[in-house]
Amino acid sequence: MLDNISILFQAPIFAVDLLVQGLLIGGIFVLAAYGLALVWGVMNVKNLAQGDMVILGGYVAYQCTLWGMHPIIALPIAFMLLFALGWGIYATIIRRVVDRDMFTSLLATFGLSLLIQQALNLRFGPEVKIAESGFGTLDFGDLTIPAIRFVGLGLAAVLAVGLVLFMRNSRMGQAIRATAQDPRAARVLGINTDRVYAFTYALNAAICGAAGVLVAMIWNIQPFYGIVHSIRAFIIVTAAGLGNLPGVVVAGFGLGVWENYSGFIFGAEFAVAAVVIVLVLVLMVRLFQMYRVRQVVR
Amino acid sequence: MHFVKTELRAAAIAAALTASLGLAAAPAEAKVDGDTIILGSAISLTGKYSTNGIHAQNGYELGVKMINDNGGVTVGGKSYKFKVVYYDDESTPARGAQLAERLINQDGVKYMLGPYSSGLTKAIAPVTEKYKIPMVEAEGASRSLFTQGYRYLFAVLSTSEQYLASSIALAAEIAEQNGKKASDVKVAMAFENDPFSLDVRAGVVEDAAKYDMKIVIDDKLPRDLSDMTSTLTKVKALKPDLLVVSGHSKGAATAGRQISELKISTPMIAMTHCEAAKVVEKYGADAMEGLLCPTQWAETLSYKDDLFGTAAEYDALFKKTFEGYKTVPYQSAQATAAVMVWKDAFERANSFDTEALRDAIADTNMTTFYGGIKFSPEGNNIAKPMVLRQIQDGEYKVVAPVKWASSKARHPRQPKY
């Protein structure tokens, strides 16, 4: 471990390399986490199928490449397809669990996750697939960075900004925010909360679909890879604090950077463990803060 | 009345569970129906191992077909045909063990062929061992399978610690050719943290120690790995002479992609599962030029037998029999070899008795299109080495061991990124 730290000091270019690569992948993490924050915050549904929807989006990109299209073209296609699918899933499954206890929604979305995995396995098989962008690499002296990572970050940023503007300025965005604050009051004021929930879940699925297209262009996809993206999204949302969308962005970038550094310093096998340790620390700090607040109230 | 109903329901559920777990009374005689010898196999026809499971099933089927078409199996002067009963283990070890119980207890199968993967073999071997049913397996390479003291488990393939060990020998040989000492070679290792890859790692560590090579990176990659940037950044910083990677098809796919994207210039890179991950098709021949890929078998090897002829003839027959294969996976070839072991054992034992057959399998010493087969007392095949191929101009050429090499190893590798 000390040897690895000394490399970073002896050759600072590699420290910069890890930082840049971490920031670039952090942008992709943010997208899936943003969707989860929406569904969790507005509907109080813990969506365990989050990562599987990301992978589903990746397979849309892969299918597009099979049809001879460039995977970037799959971005709007995946967005729209998963929006429609998300609406359908809400109408058939999620609608029935929105007002139930936490375990019901966890079980329902876990079942959904298995369903997506097995459907993808049936259609595409268990082999690893990629959607090659063909953008090549960019060289900055000793730094070599795949160009697709920059493109991915750019597209993720455009999507994220678009979503923020939508939430702030559109009537549906305002309705979503109102429902998140107090669904009963929103209903009294004439907001069709059922439609808001359906739109929120569909929007989350669409964001995941778009993130999946970027994932398939940057990494590999396989029907059972969804769990990694679900875990990352849960960690980011928890670390950021529910409802804190700027916090999601910071936590997403932080996670990307921390994963890269911990993989380098402690070894790849400890990268995920290091991330979970950070989550535990964040939760402990949060609990401590809550304890202090309660004492003040008393 | 309510109590009686509940009791009856409980009894019915218990009976159903017992039957489903295969614990019901079963025929005890050896499974030979008329002139057919029934072999059994729980194998992955669905789930995450289904691709290789189906490759293995095709291998079994081709072996059975060729044996049946060429006079069958002679026992006691009478000719018998082979038939395999399959169950789908859904790529799940618990299901595999359950189905092995079912094959043995309910279907009366007394002669087993293995499943796909070390994990599934580990789940099934205790069952076949418990019932003293011989199992010839072709897809479980983990060394730990052969350290448990099993008497009824036999594997036709080379064990996993041999997969990349030959790359160490090759690196030492090349270093000496270049006027360096083998001990000057710096080795970087990245292995998935699973039983198979850790066995592969054990073989590399053992061989590197033999040559006194220095291991500069020893990363264990998580199972769901899709990004190994941090490991490859370390490779760029430490400039090893040899990088060895193992992590099934998904590890090879990840490594292939990122080695190309990050323009890794290590002069020698060896990794498992190149062909299964289709690295050349995915990332192009130029980027993958010079990668070393171990294999259990290749169609260019000079092995031959009386049933299939040469390895190349087996390759041609397989492609003719099953559509959609551009290259024949070694998983299929070794599955066929497992069926050949059963034929040989039946004929030498001249009996259907499982103990006599176990002893006959243990005494196997045969040459096949797949290579030599002779089992150690632990049950693994010690007559066939692993082969190292190198991707040269988009083709897989055998470069080590030199005895079977069809090409000379290119060093340093010269990819075009």
PDB file of N, CA, C and O in Angstrom, chain A residues 171-194:
ATOM      1  N   ARG A 171     -44.573  22.581 -15.766  1.00  0.00           N
ATOM      2  CA  ARG A 171     -45.689  22.371 -14.834  1.00  0.00           C
ATOM      3  C   ARG A 171     -45.578  20.992 -14.183  1.00  0.00           C
ATOM      4  O   ARG A 171     -45.818  20.842 -12.994  1.00  0.00           O
ATOM      5  N   MET A 172     -45.172  19.985 -14.993  1.00  0.00           N
ATOM      6  CA  MET A 172     -45.029  18.651 -14.427  1.00  0.00           C
ATOM      7  C   MET A 172     -43.907  18.619 -13.385  1.00  0.00           C
ATOM      8  O   MET A 172     -44.030  17.993 -12.338  1.00  0.00           O
ATOM      9  N   GLY A 173     -42.816  19.351 -13.698  1.00  0.00           N
ATOM     10  CA  GLY A 173     -41.710  19.421 -12.744  1.00  0.00           C
ATOM     11  C   GLY A 173     -42.165  20.011 -11.418  1.00  0.00           C
ATOM     12  O   GLY A 173     -41.836  19.513 -10.334  1.00  0.00           O
ATOM     13  N   GLN A 174     -42.951  21.080 -11.523  1.00  0.00           N
ATOM     14  CA  GLN A 174     -43.452  21.722 -10.297  1.00  0.00           C
ATOM     15  C   GLN A 174     -44.399  20.775  -9.549  1.00  0.00           C
ATOM     16  O   GLN A 174     -44.375  20.697  -8.315  1.00  0.00           O
ATOM     17  N   ALA A 175     -45.224  20.055 -10.321  1.00  0.00           N
ATOM     18  CA  ALA A 175     -46.156  19.109  -9.696  1.00  0.00           C
ATOM     19  C   ALA A 175     -45.393  17.997  -8.971  1.00  0.00           C
ATOM     20  O   ALA A 175     -45.768  17.572  -7.876  1.00  0.00           O
ATOM     21  N   ILE A 176     -44.282  17.564  -9.598  1.00  0.00           N
ATOM     22  CA  ILE A 176     -43.458  16.509  -8.967  1.00  0.00           C
ATOM     23  C   ILE A 176     -42.895  17.027  -7.646  1.00  0.00           C
ATOM     24  O   ILE A 176     -42.942  16.357  -6.607  1.00  0.00           O
ATOM     25  N   ARG A 177     -42.393  18.256  -7.685  1.00  0.00           N
ATOM     26  CA  ARG A 177     -41.797  18.818  -6.458  1.00  0.00           C
ATOM     27  C   ARG A 177     -42.856  19.004  -5.380  1.00  0.00           C
ATOM     28  O   ARG A 177     -42.620  18.729  -4.187  1.00  0.00           O
ATOM     29  N   ALA A 178     -44.047  19.443  -5.798  1.00  0.00           N
ATOM     30  CA  ALA A 178     -45.126  19.640  -4.822  1.00  0.00           C
ATOM     31  C   ALA A 178     -45.540  18.305  -4.205  1.00  0.00           C
ATOM     32  O   ALA A 178     -45.718  18.191  -2.984  1.00  0.00           O
ATOM     33  N   THR A 179     -45.631  17.277  -5.048  1.00  0.00           N
ATOM     34  CA  THR A 179     -46.022  15.947  -4.557  1.00  0.00           C
ATOM     35  C   THR A 179     -44.967  15.401  -3.611  1.00  0.00           C
ATOM     36  O   THR A 179     -45.291  14.740  -2.615  1.00  0.00           O
ATOM     37  N   ALA A 180     -43.705  15.666  -3.933  1.00  0.00           N
ATOM     38  CA  ALA A 180     -42.629  15.193  -3.059  1.00  0.00           C
ATOM     39  C   ALA A 180     -42.735  15.817  -1.675  1.00  0.00           C
ATOM     40  O   ALA A 180     -42.481  15.177  -0.655  1.00  0.00           O
ATOM     41  N   GLN A 181     -43.128  17.108  -1.640  1.00  0.00           N
ATOM     42  CA  GLN A 181     -43.212  17.802  -0.350  1.00  0.00           C
ATOM     43  C   GLN A 181     -44.375  17.296   0.497  1.00  0.00           C
ATOM     44  O   GLN A 181     -44.216  17.001   1.675  1.00  0.00           O
ATOM     45  N   ASP A 182     -45.561  17.189  -0.124  1.00  0.00           N
ATOM     46  CA  ASP A 182     -46.737  16.733   0.623  1.00  0.00           C
ATOM     47  C   ASP A 182     -47.794  16.210  -0.359  1.00  0.00           C
ATOM     48  O   ASP A 182     -48.566  16.993  -0.927  1.00  0.00           O
ATOM     49  N   PRO A 183     -47.846  14.903  -0.566  1.00  0.00           N
ATOM     50  CA  PRO A 183     -48.764  14.372  -1.574  1.00  0.00           C
ATOM     51  C   PRO A 183     -50.225  14.673  -1.264  1.00  0.00           C
ATOM     52  O   PRO A 183     -51.030  14.915  -2.169  1.00  0.00           O
ATOM     53  N   ARG A 184     -50.577  14.704   0.030  1.00  0.00           N
ATOM     54  CA  ARG A 184     -51.982  14.964   0.392  1.00  0.00           C
ATOM     55  C   ARG A 184     -52.377  16.382   0.001  1.00  0.00           C
ATOM     56  O   ARG A 184     -53.415  16.622  -0.615  1.00  0.00           O
ATOM     57  N   ALA A 185     -51.504  17.321   0.359  1.00  0.00           N
ATOM     58  CA  ALA A 185     -51.770  18.724   0.029  1.00  0.00           C
ATOM     59  C   ALA A 185     -51.808  18.917  -1.487  1.00  0.00           C
ATOM     60  O   ALA A 185     -52.641  19.660  -2.015  1.00  0.00           O
ATOM     61  N   ALA A 186     -50.902  18.202  -2.193  1.00  0.00           N
ATOM     62  CA  ALA A 186     -50.881  18.306  -3.649  1.00  0.00           C
ATOM     63  C   ALA A 186     -52.207  17.836  -4.239  1.00  0.00           C
ATOM     64  O   ALA A 186     -52.748  18.448  -5.155  1.00  0.00           O
ATOM     65  N   ARG A 187     -52.744  16.748  -3.666  1.00  0.00           N
ATOM     66  CA  ARG A 187     -54.028  16.216  -4.160  1.00  0.00           C
ATOM     67  C   ARG A 187     -55.144  17.227  -3.917  1.00  0.00           C
ATOM     68  O   ARG A 187     -55.987  17.471  -4.772  1.00  0.00           O
ATOM     69  N   VAL A 188     -55.118  17.838  -2.726  1.00  0.00           N
ATOM     70  CA  VAL A 188     -56.135  18.832  -2.379  1.00  0.00           C
ATOM     71  C   VAL A 188     -56.097  19.998  -3.362  1.00  0.00           C
ATOM     72  O   VAL A 188     -57.125  20.546  -3.752  1.00  0.00           O
ATOM     73  N   LEU A 189     -54.875  20.336  -3.813  1.00  0.00           N
ATOM     74  CA  LEU A 189     -54.716  21.468  -4.735  1.00  0.00           C
ATOM     75  C   LEU A 189     -55.002  21.087  -6.199  1.00  0.00           C
ATOM     76  O   LEU A 189     -54.764  21.866  -7.108  1.00  0.00           O
ATOM     77  N   GLY A 190     -55.441  19.852  -6.403  1.00  0.00           N
ATOM     78  CA  GLY A 190     -55.874  19.452  -7.743  1.00  0.00           C
ATOM     79  C   GLY A 190     -54.829  18.752  -8.573  1.00  0.00           C
ATOM     80  O   GLY A 190     -55.024  18.533  -9.773  1.00  0.00           O
ATOM     81  N   ILE A 191     -53.706  18.410  -7.967  1.00  0.00           N
ATOM     82  CA  ILE A 191     -52.673  17.683  -8.726  1.00  0.00           C
ATOM     83  C   ILE A 191     -53.037  16.204  -8.765  1.00  0.00           C
ATOM     84  O   ILE A 191     -53.364  15.604  -7.728  1.00  0.00           O
ATOM     85  N   ASN A 192     -52.978  15.637  -9.954  1.00  0.00           N
ATOM     86  CA  ASN A 192     -53.255  14.214 -10.115  1.00  0.00           C
ATOM     87  C   ASN A 192     -51.980  13.453  -9.718  1.00  0.00           C
ATOM     88  O   ASN A 192     -51.083  13.238 -10.530  1.00  0.00           O
ATOM     89  N   THR A 193     -51.903  13.086  -8.451  1.00  0.00           N
ATOM     90  CA  THR A 193     -50.638  12.500  -7.935  1.00  0.00           C
ATOM     91  C   THR A 193     -50.334  11.157  -8.579  1.00  0.00           C
ATOM     92  O   THR A 193     -49.162  10.791  -8.731  1.00  0.00           O
ATOM     93  N   ASP A 194     -51.376  10.421  -8.957  1.00  0.00           N
ATOM     94  CA  ASP A 194     -51.135   9.136  -9.603  1.00  0.00           C
ATOM     95  C   ASP A 194     -50.371   9.349 -10.916  1.00  0.00           C
ATOM     96  O   ASP A 194     -49.425   8.626 -11.230  1.00  0.00           O
TER      97      ASP A 194
END
